[in-house]
PDB file of C-alpha atoms in Angstrom:
ATOM      1  CA  UNK A 202      -3.610  -0.003  29.700  1.00 81.00           C
ATOM      2  CA  UNK A 203      -6.536  -0.228  27.267  1.00 86.00           C
ATOM      3  CA  UNK A 204      -5.963   0.782  23.669  1.00 91.00           C
ATOM      4  CA  UNK A 205      -7.683   3.911  22.494  1.00 93.00           C
ATOM      5  CA  UNK A 206      -7.225   3.355  18.760  1.00 96.00           C
ATOM      6  CA  UNK A 207      -6.192   0.846  16.050  1.00 97.00           C
ATOM      7  CA  UNK A 208      -4.327   1.874  12.793  1.00 97.00           C
ATOM      8  CA  UNK A 209      -5.186  -0.434   9.807  1.00 97.00           C
ATOM      9  CA  UNK A 210      -4.481  -0.302   6.052  1.00 96.00           C
ATOM     10  CA  UNK A 211      -7.421  -2.572   4.757  1.00 97.00           C
ATOM     11  CA  UNK A 212      -6.674  -2.250   1.031  1.00 96.00           C
ATOM     12  CA  UNK A 213      -3.537  -3.572  -0.607  1.00 95.00           C
ATOM     13  CA  UNK A 214      -1.303  -2.531   2.298  1.00 93.00           C
ATOM     14  CA  UNK A 215       2.341  -1.480   1.838  1.00 92.00           C
ATOM     15  CA  UNK A 216       4.412  -3.600   1.809  1.00 91.00           C
ATOM     16  CA  UNK A 217       2.572  -6.907   1.839  1.00 89.00           C
ATOM     17  CA  UNK A 218      -0.302  -5.989  -0.749  1.00 91.00           C
ATOM     18  CA  UNK A 219      -2.767  -7.746   1.521  1.00 91.00           C
ATOM     19  CA  UNK A 220      -6.425  -6.668   1.393  1.00 95.00           C
ATOM     20  CA  UNK A 221      -8.822  -7.330   4.300  1.00 96.00           C
ATOM     21  CA  UNK A 222     -11.941  -9.436   3.339  1.00 96.00           C
ATOM     22  CA  UNK A 223     -15.214  -7.679   3.737  1.00 97.00           C
ATOM     23  CA  UNK A 224     -16.379 -10.221   6.647  1.00 98.00           C
ATOM     24  CA  UNK A 225     -13.149  -9.348   8.581  1.00 98.00           C
ATOM     25  CA  UNK A 226     -13.892  -5.614   8.098  1.00 98.00           C
ATOM     26  CA  UNK A 227     -17.350  -6.110   9.664  1.00 98.00           C
ATOM     27  CA  UNK A 228     -15.868  -8.155  12.528  1.00 98.00           C
ATOM     28  CA  UNK A 229     -13.376  -5.475  13.149  1.00 98.00           C
ATOM     29  CA  UNK A 230     -16.170  -2.847  13.337  1.00 98.00           C
ATOM     30  CA  UNK A 231     -18.036  -4.985  15.773  1.00 97.00           C
ATOM     31  CA  UNK A 232     -14.828  -5.348  17.948  1.00 96.00           C
ATOM     32  CA  UNK A 233     -14.319  -1.618  17.745  1.00 97.00           C
ATOM     33  CA  UNK A 234     -17.856  -1.057  19.083  1.00 96.00           C
ATOM     34  CA  UNK A 235     -17.501  -3.675  21.910  1.00 95.00           C
ATOM     35  CA  UNK A 236     -13.957  -2.413  23.202  1.00 94.00           C
ATOM     36  CA  UNK A 237     -14.850   1.247  22.561  1.00 94.00           C
ATOM     37  CA  UNK A 238     -11.806   1.971  20.385  1.00 95.00           C
ATOM     38  CA  UNK A 239     -11.334   4.120  17.274  1.00 97.00           C
ATOM     39  CA  UNK A 240     -10.258   2.669  14.015  1.00 98.00           C
ATOM     40  CA  UNK A 241      -7.882   4.695  11.941  1.00 98.00           C
ATOM     41  CA  UNK A 242      -8.281   3.526   8.359  1.00 98.00           C
ATOM     42  CA  UNK A 243      -5.486   4.597   6.066  1.00 97.00           C
ATOM     43  CA  UNK A 244      -6.696   4.067   2.435  1.00 95.00           C
ATOM     44  CA  UNK A 245      -4.036   5.345  -0.084  1.00 93.00           C
ATOM     45  CA  UNK A 246      -4.454   2.282  -2.300  1.00 94.00           C
ATOM     46  CA  UNK A 247      -8.061   1.432  -2.235  1.00 94.00           C
ATOM     47  CA  UNK A 248      -8.756   2.918  -5.679  1.00 93.00           C
ATOM     48  CA  UNK A 249      -6.481   0.489  -7.376  1.00 94.00           C
ATOM     49  CA  UNK A 250      -8.006  -3.009  -7.382  1.00 93.00           C
ATOM     50  CA  UNK A 251      -6.201  -5.450  -9.576  1.00 91.00           C
ATOM     51  CA  UNK A 252      -9.360  -7.190 -10.693  1.00 84.00           C
ATOM     52  CA  UNK A 253     -13.089  -7.245  -9.536  1.00 81.00           C
ATOM     53  CA  UNK A 254     -14.796  -4.706  -7.475  1.00 86.00           C
ATOM     54  CA  UNK A 255     -13.403  -2.410  -4.715  1.00 92.00           C
ATOM     55  CA  UNK A 256     -14.507  -3.524  -1.329  1.00 95.00           C
ATOM     56  CA  UNK A 257     -16.414  -1.057   0.682  1.00 96.00           C
ATOM     57  CA  UNK A 258     -14.109   0.885   3.009  1.00 97.00           C
ATOM     58  CA  UNK A 259     -14.347   0.536   6.892  1.00 98.00           C
ATOM     59  CA  UNK A 260     -15.829   4.087   6.896  1.00 98.00           C
ATOM     60  CA  UNK A 261     -18.602   3.048   4.425  1.00 97.00           C
ATOM     61  CA  UNK A 262     -19.603   0.280   6.696  1.00 98.00           C
ATOM     62  CA  UNK A 263     -19.335   2.245   9.906  1.00 97.00           C
ATOM     63  CA  UNK A 264     -22.627   2.937  11.560  1.00 95.00           C
ATOM     64  CA  UNK A 265     -21.284   3.989  14.873  1.00 94.00           C
ATOM     65  CA  UNK A 266     -18.658   6.738  14.032  1.00 95.00           C
ATOM     66  CA  UNK A 267     -15.939   4.348  14.988  1.00 97.00           C
ATOM     67  CA  UNK A 268     -13.738   5.067  11.943  1.00 98.00           C
ATOM     68  CA  UNK A 269     -11.459   7.996  10.998  1.00 98.00           C
ATOM     69  CA  UNK A 270     -10.927   7.546   7.225  1.00 98.00           C
ATOM     70  CA  UNK A 271      -7.494   8.933   5.893  1.00 96.00           C
ATOM     71  CA  UNK A 272      -6.755   9.307   2.269  1.00 93.00           C
ATOM     72  CA  UNK A 273      -3.903  10.629   0.158  1.00 90.00           C
ATOM     73  CA  UNK A 274      -4.092  12.821  -2.958  1.00 91.00           C
ATOM     74  CA  UNK A 275      -0.326  12.182  -3.416  1.00 87.00           C
ATOM     75  CA  UNK A 276      -1.094   8.532  -4.284  1.00 85.00           C
ATOM     76  CA  UNK A 277      -4.219   9.263  -6.448  1.00 85.00           C
ATOM     77  CA  UNK A 278      -4.037  12.732  -8.033  1.00 83.00           C
ATOM     78  CA  UNK A 279      -0.471  13.940  -8.321  1.00 82.00           C
ATOM     79  CA  UNK A 280       2.604  12.794  -6.217  1.00 79.00           C
ATOM     80  CA  UNK A 281       3.966  16.221  -5.800  1.00 80.00           C
ATOM     81  CA  UNK A 282       1.072  17.749  -4.352  1.00 85.00           C
ATOM     82  CA  UNK A 283       1.537  15.924  -0.883  1.00 85.00           C
ATOM     83  CA  UNK A 284      -2.076  16.514   0.176  1.00 89.00           C
ATOM     84  CA  UNK A 285      -4.074  14.172   2.176  1.00 89.00           C
ATOM     85  CA  UNK A 286      -7.595  14.297   3.785  1.00 92.00           C
ATOM     86  CA  UNK A 287      -9.376  12.909   6.731  1.00 94.00           C
ATOM     87  CA  UNK A 288     -13.156  11.967   7.176  1.00 96.00           C
ATOM     88  CA  UNK A 289     -13.587  12.406  11.095  1.00 96.00           C
ATOM     89  CA  UNK A 290     -17.248  12.827  11.813  1.00 95.00           C
ATOM     90  CA  UNK A 291     -17.006  11.963  15.604  1.00 95.00           C
ATOM     91  CA  UNK A 292     -18.377  14.391  18.055  1.00 91.00           C
ATOM     92  CA  UNK A 293     -15.895  15.657  20.507  1.00 89.00           C
ATOM     93  CA  UNK A 294     -17.359  16.119  23.964  1.00 82.00           C
ATOM     94  CA  UNK A 295     -18.227  19.741  24.571  1.00 75.00           C
ATOM     95  CA  UNK A 296     -16.853  20.713  21.122  1.00 76.00           C
ATOM     96  CA  UNK A 297     -17.125  20.401  17.478  1.00 88.00           C
ATOM     97  CA  UNK A 298     -16.434  17.478  15.144  1.00 93.00           C
ATOM     98  CA  UNK A 299     -13.077  15.716  15.411  1.00 94.00           C
ATOM     99  CA  UNK A 300     -12.311  16.952  11.801  1.00 94.00           C
ATOM    100  CA  UNK A 301     -12.616  20.528  12.921  1.00 93.00           C
ATOM    101  CA  UNK A 302     -10.102  19.945  15.734  1.00 92.00           C
ATOM    102  CA  UNK A 303      -7.723  18.281  13.321  1.00 92.00           C
ATOM    103  CA  UNK A 304      -8.016  20.921  10.827  1.00 90.00           C
ATOM    104  CA  UNK A 305      -7.180  23.675  13.541  1.00 89.00           C
ATOM    105  CA  UNK A 306      -4.073  21.633  14.920  1.00 90.00           C
ATOM    106  CA  UNK A 307      -2.873  21.084  11.236  1.00 88.00           C
ATOM    107  CA  UNK A 308      -2.925  24.754  10.483  1.00 86.00           C
ATOM    108  CA  UNK A 309      -0.813  25.549  13.578  1.00 87.00           C
ATOM    109  CA  UNK A 310       1.814  22.805  12.780  1.00 86.00           C
ATOM    110  CA  UNK A 311       2.210  23.401   9.036  1.00 83.00           C
ATOM    111  CA  UNK A 312       0.976  27.016   8.633  1.00 77.00           C
ATOM    112  CA  UNK A 313      -0.677  26.058   5.356  1.00 78.00           C
ATOM    113  CA  UNK A 314      -0.667  23.613   2.586  1.00 84.00           C
ATOM    114  CA  UNK A 315       0.717  25.111  -0.736  1.00 86.00           C
ATOM    115  CA  UNK A 316      -1.908  26.959  -2.500  1.00 89.00           C
ATOM    116  CA  UNK A 317      -0.546  25.875  -5.937  1.00 91.00           C
ATOM    117  CA  UNK A 318      -0.750  22.218  -4.777  1.00 90.00           C
ATOM    118  CA  UNK A 319      -4.205  22.766  -3.564  1.00 91.00           C
ATOM    119  CA  UNK A 320      -5.184  24.294  -6.942  1.00 93.00           C
ATOM    120  CA  UNK A 321      -3.576  21.408  -8.926  1.00 91.00           C
ATOM    121  CA  UNK A 322      -5.634  18.871  -6.817  1.00 92.00           C
ATOM    122  CA  UNK A 323      -8.751  20.893  -7.006  1.00 93.00           C
ATOM    123  CA  UNK A 324      -8.562  21.280 -10.716  1.00 95.00           C
ATOM    124  CA  UNK A 325      -8.215  17.541 -11.221  1.00 93.00           C
ATOM    125  CA  UNK A 326     -11.164  16.779  -9.108  1.00 93.00           C
ATOM    126  CA  UNK A 327     -13.360  19.429 -10.782  1.00 96.00           C
ATOM    127  CA  UNK A 328     -12.279  18.038 -14.200  1.00 96.00           C
ATOM    128  CA  UNK A 329     -13.755  14.773 -13.229  1.00 96.00           C
ATOM    129  CA  UNK A 330     -16.865  15.784 -11.344  1.00 96.00           C
ATOM    130  CA  UNK A 331     -15.203  15.569  -8.033  1.00 94.00           C
ATOM    131  CA  UNK A 332     -14.882  11.890  -8.242  1.00 94.00           C
ATOM    132  CA  UNK A 333     -11.626  10.294  -7.274  1.00 92.00           C
ATOM    133  CA  UNK A 334     -12.764   7.166  -8.958  1.00 92.00           C
ATOM    134  CA  UNK A 335     -13.235   8.814 -12.290  1.00 94.00           C
ATOM    135  CA  UNK A 336     -10.188  10.885 -11.923  1.00 93.00           C
ATOM    136  CA  UNK A 337      -8.029   7.746 -11.597  1.00 92.00           C
ATOM    137  CA  UNK A 338      -9.430   5.470 -14.173  1.00 92.00           C
ATOM    138  CA  UNK A 339      -6.228   5.822 -16.337  1.00 90.00           C
ATOM    139  CA  UNK A 340      -3.908   5.323 -13.439  1.00 89.00           C
ATOM    140  CA  UNK A 341      -5.970   2.330 -12.188  1.00 92.00           C
ATOM    141  CA  UNK A 342      -5.545   0.624 -15.591  1.00 92.00           C
ATOM    142  CA  UNK A 343      -1.731   1.304 -15.555  1.00 91.00           C
ATOM    143  CA  UNK A 344      -1.175  -0.030 -11.950  1.00 92.00           C
ATOM    144  CA  UNK A 345      -3.345  -3.088 -12.785  1.00 94.00           C
ATOM    145  CA  UNK A 346      -1.223  -3.662 -15.858  1.00 95.00           C
ATOM    146  CA  UNK A 347       1.976  -3.260 -13.993  1.00 95.00           C
ATOM    147  CA  UNK A 348       1.051  -5.542 -11.146  1.00 95.00           C
ATOM    148  CA  UNK A 349      -0.034  -8.246 -13.726  1.00 96.00           C
ATOM    149  CA  UNK A 350       3.352  -7.771 -15.522  1.00 96.00           C
ATOM    150  CA  UNK A 351       5.314  -8.341 -12.257  1.00 97.00           C
ATOM    151  CA  UNK A 352       3.351 -11.512 -11.138  1.00 96.00           C
ATOM    152  CA  UNK A 353       3.292 -13.024 -14.649  1.00 97.00           C
ATOM    153  CA  UNK A 354       6.829 -12.058 -15.293  1.00 97.00           C
ATOM    154  CA  UNK A 355       8.052 -13.761 -12.091  1.00 98.00           C
ATOM    155  CA  UNK A 356       6.161 -16.900 -13.240  1.00 97.00           C
ATOM    156  CA  UNK A 357       7.966 -16.959 -16.477  1.00 97.00           C
ATOM    157  CA  UNK A 358      11.445 -16.383 -15.077  1.00 97.00           C
ATOM    158  CA  UNK A 359      11.063 -18.748 -12.091  1.00 97.00           C
ATOM    159  CA  UNK A 360       8.695 -21.437 -13.313  1.00 96.00           C
ATOM    160  CA  UNK A 361       9.559 -23.892 -10.610  1.00 96.00           C
ATOM    161  CA  UNK A 362       9.542 -22.053  -7.170  1.00 94.00           C
ATOM    162  CA  UNK A 363      10.478 -25.381  -5.327  1.00 93.00           C
ATOM    163  CA  UNK A 364      13.560 -25.599  -7.315  1.00 94.00           C
ATOM    164  CA  UNK A 365      14.508 -21.960  -7.439  1.00 94.00           C
ATOM    165  CA  UNK A 366      13.501 -21.095  -3.850  1.00 94.00           C
ATOM    166  CA  UNK A 367      11.872 -18.025  -5.173  1.00 97.00           C
ATOM    167  CA  UNK A 368       8.126 -17.549  -4.480  1.00 96.00           C
ATOM    168  CA  UNK A 369       5.777 -14.556  -4.373  1.00 96.00           C
ATOM    169  CA  UNK A 370       2.309 -13.391  -3.512  1.00 95.00           C
ATOM    170  CA  UNK A 371      -0.473 -12.353  -5.884  1.00 94.00           C
ATOM    171  CA  UNK A 372      -1.908  -9.170  -4.552  1.00 94.00           C
ATOM    172  CA  UNK A 373      -5.522  -8.186  -5.290  1.00 93.00           C
ATOM    173  CA  UNK A 374      -4.437  -4.610  -5.942  1.00 94.00           C
ATOM    174  CA  UNK A 375      -2.181  -1.692  -5.136  1.00 93.00           C
ATOM    175  CA  UNK A 376       1.515  -1.450  -6.199  1.00 91.00           C
ATOM    176  CA  UNK A 377       3.472  -4.065  -4.467  1.00 94.00           C
ATOM    177  CA  UNK A 378       4.567  -7.637  -4.725  1.00 96.00           C
ATOM    178  CA  UNK A 379       6.446  -9.582  -1.976  1.00 96.00           C
ATOM    179  CA  UNK A 380       9.138 -12.064  -3.125  1.00 97.00           C
ATOM    180  CA  UNK A 381      10.735 -14.659  -1.061  1.00 96.00           C
ATOM    181  CA  UNK A 382      14.314 -15.601  -2.023  1.00 96.00           C
ATOM    182  CA  UNK A 383      16.706 -18.336  -0.822  1.00 95.00           C
ATOM    183  CA  UNK A 384      19.269 -15.994   0.724  1.00 95.00           C
ATOM    184  CA  UNK A 385      19.212 -13.158   3.367  1.00 94.00           C
ATOM    185  CA  UNK A 386      18.125  -9.830   2.091  1.00 95.00           C
ATOM    186  CA  UNK A 387      20.440  -7.301   3.575  1.00 93.00           C
ATOM    187  CA  UNK A 388      21.438  -3.788   2.749  1.00 94.00           C
ATOM    188  CA  UNK A 389      24.769  -5.049   1.514  1.00 96.00           C
ATOM    189  CA  UNK A 390      22.994  -7.355  -0.924  1.00 96.00           C
ATOM    190  CA  UNK A 391      20.776  -4.466  -2.149  1.00 97.00           C
ATOM    191  CA  UNK A 392      23.782  -2.471  -2.744  1.00 97.00           C
ATOM    192  CA  UNK A 393      25.423  -5.233  -4.794  1.00 97.00           C
ATOM    193  CA  UNK A 394      22.058  -5.727  -6.826  1.00 97.00           C
ATOM    194  CA  UNK A 395      22.120  -1.944  -7.713  1.00 97.00           C
ATOM    195  CA  UNK A 396      25.849  -1.752  -8.559  1.00 97.00           C
ATOM    196  CA  UNK A 397      26.127  -5.049 -10.515  1.00 97.00           C
ATOM    197  CA  UNK A 398      22.729  -5.542 -11.973  1.00 98.00           C
ATOM    198  CA  UNK A 399      21.334  -2.101 -11.957  1.00 97.00           C
ATOM    199  CA  UNK A 400      18.009  -3.069 -10.310  1.00 97.00           C
ATOM    200  CA  UNK A 401      16.472  -1.785  -7.032  1.00 95.00           C
ATOM    201  CA  UNK A 402      13.993  -3.278  -4.582  1.00 97.00           C
ATOM    202  CA  UNK A 403      13.208  -2.893  -0.980  1.00 95.00           C
ATOM    203  CA  UNK A 404      14.289  -5.337   1.900  1.00 95.00           C
ATOM    204  CA  UNK A 405      11.171  -6.216   3.675  1.00 94.00           C
ATOM    205  CA  UNK A 406      12.801  -6.259   7.071  1.00 91.00           C
ATOM    206  CA  UNK A 407      12.918  -2.459   7.087  1.00 91.00           C
ATOM    207  CA  UNK A 408       9.128  -2.503   7.483  1.00 89.00           C
ATOM    208  CA  UNK A 409       9.291  -4.407  10.833  1.00 84.00           C
ATOM    209  CA  UNK A 410      10.948  -4.403  14.188  1.00 76.00           C
ATOM    210  CA  UNK A 411      14.113  -6.430  14.861  1.00 65.00           C
ATOM    211  CA  UNK A 412      12.372  -9.340  16.325  1.00 55.00           C
ATOM    212  CA  UNK A 413       9.956  -9.802  13.393  1.00 56.00           C
ATOM    213  CA  UNK A 414      12.638  -9.262  10.772  1.00 54.00           C
ATOM    214  CA  UNK A 415      14.754 -12.134  12.272  1.00 54.00           C
ATOM    215  CA  UNK A 416      12.053 -14.641  11.650  1.00 52.00           C
ATOM    216  CA  UNK A 417      11.419 -16.672   8.613  1.00 48.00           C
ATOM    217  CA  UNK A 418       7.896 -17.243   7.241  1.00 48.00           C
ATOM    218  CA  UNK A 419       5.972 -17.578   4.158  1.00 49.00           C
ATOM    219  CA  UNK A 420       5.030 -14.637   1.743  1.00 49.00           C
ATOM    220  CA  UNK A 421       1.977 -12.763   2.898  1.00 45.00           C
ATOM    221  CA  UNK A 422       2.147 -14.060   6.329  1.00 45.00           C
ATOM    222  CA  UNK A 423       2.171 -10.709   7.828  1.00 42.00           C
ATOM    223  CA  UNK A 424       5.693 -11.200   9.412  1.00 41.00           C
ATOM    224  CA  UNK A 425       8.745  -9.409   8.029  1.00 51.00           C
ATOM    225  CA  UNK A 426      11.108 -12.299   7.194  1.00 79.00           C
ATOM    226  CA  UNK A 427      14.825 -11.647   6.372  1.00 89.00           C
ATOM    227  CA  UNK A 428      14.527 -13.502   3.248  1.00 94.00           C
ATOM    228  CA  UNK A 429      11.779 -11.319   1.670  1.00 95.00           C
ATOM    229  CA  UNK A 430      11.784  -8.128  -0.430  1.00 97.00           C
ATOM    230  CA  UNK A 431       9.235  -5.878  -2.059  1.00 96.00           C
ATOM    231  CA  UNK A 432       9.041  -5.229  -5.718  1.00 97.00           C
ATOM    232  CA  UNK A 433       6.901  -2.033  -6.798  1.00 94.00           C
ATOM    233  CA  UNK A 434       5.373  -1.017 -10.160  1.00 89.00           C
ATOM    234  CA  UNK A 435       4.170   2.400  -9.444  1.00 87.00           C
ATOM    235  CA  UNK A 436       6.639   4.377 -11.454  1.00 84.00           C
ATOM    236  CA  UNK A 437       7.528   1.958 -14.349  1.00 89.00           C
ATOM    237  CA  UNK A 438       6.094   1.452 -17.790  1.00 90.00           C
ATOM    238  CA  UNK A 439       5.540  -2.031 -19.286  1.00 91.00           C
ATOM    239  CA  UNK A 440       8.978  -2.290 -21.079  1.00 93.00           C
ATOM    240  CA  UNK A 441      10.829  -0.913 -17.897  1.00 95.00           C
ATOM    241  CA  UNK A 442       9.088  -3.639 -15.893  1.00 96.00           C
ATOM    242  CA  UNK A 443      10.180  -6.299 -18.213  1.00 97.00           C
ATOM    243  CA  UNK A 444      13.710  -5.167 -18.271  1.00 97.00           C
ATOM    244  CA  UNK A 445      13.740  -4.705 -14.372  1.00 97.00           C
ATOM    245  CA  UNK A 446      12.502  -8.265 -14.062  1.00 98.00           C
ATOM    246  CA  UNK A 447      15.277  -9.620 -16.424  1.00 98.00           C
ATOM    247  CA  UNK A 448      17.860  -7.841 -14.346  1.00 98.00           C
ATOM    248  CA  UNK A 449      16.217  -8.938 -11.016  1.00 98.00           C
ATOM    249  CA  UNK A 450      16.226 -12.746 -12.336  1.00 98.00           C
ATOM    250  CA  UNK A 451      19.980 -12.452 -13.168  1.00 97.00           C
ATOM    251  CA  UNK A 452      20.627 -10.870  -9.752  1.00 98.00           C
ATOM    252  CA  UNK A 453      18.811 -13.784  -7.986  1.00 97.00           C
ATOM    253  CA  UNK A 454      20.596 -16.548 -10.052  1.00 95.00           C
ATOM    254  CA  UNK A 455      23.887 -14.892  -9.310  1.00 94.00           C
ATOM    255  CA  UNK A 456      23.331 -15.507  -5.630  1.00 87.00           C
TER     256      UNK A 456
END
């Protein structure tokens, strides 16, 4: 059976934080053209690079209408609005654009998105000239600082990864850092971390199927090893991040 579509998160994917390089994006578009498949580009984190420029989205590079671009205002405008959007300019044979059909299907499934939520999102966009980039300048700086604090804070608390067995990736943006530890990361271990050290994190194996979760690999390899976990900075201020890292370090050393 031939695949009809491929779902990808090119920018700072959850949970790995990995970003797809621009040459790989162009190669993927060429592959989609050759194999006649649709690329579903989910881009909730693309506005939050840690440093440097934002890479062009797959949709921005798309010349053959091979990409459906998906975005989330819940990640960029206000979490409670729970509003997303799609750029789907593909022509449907004998009908309108794919976007029109998606809008019709959505209206039948959900009846309607909250008018109040739409007003909040619309007001934020109008306030910033309908630019998501300008509307998120403050948030981008907050997330950038948070990610730097996690990465730099881990380096201060675990200065010798070879001795501690603790290592981590250094994402180019987004909210997440993957940490590899020298013990199995189970739900029971998470419960102990929360109860005894009052710090939460996410076991990485929950993001993968059982076969992948049972394997061990390096941080950022794309496999969900049982000895990796995810830290997030999306809802914490600078002082909270430092305190959380102190608690996390104490928890790791207790193991």
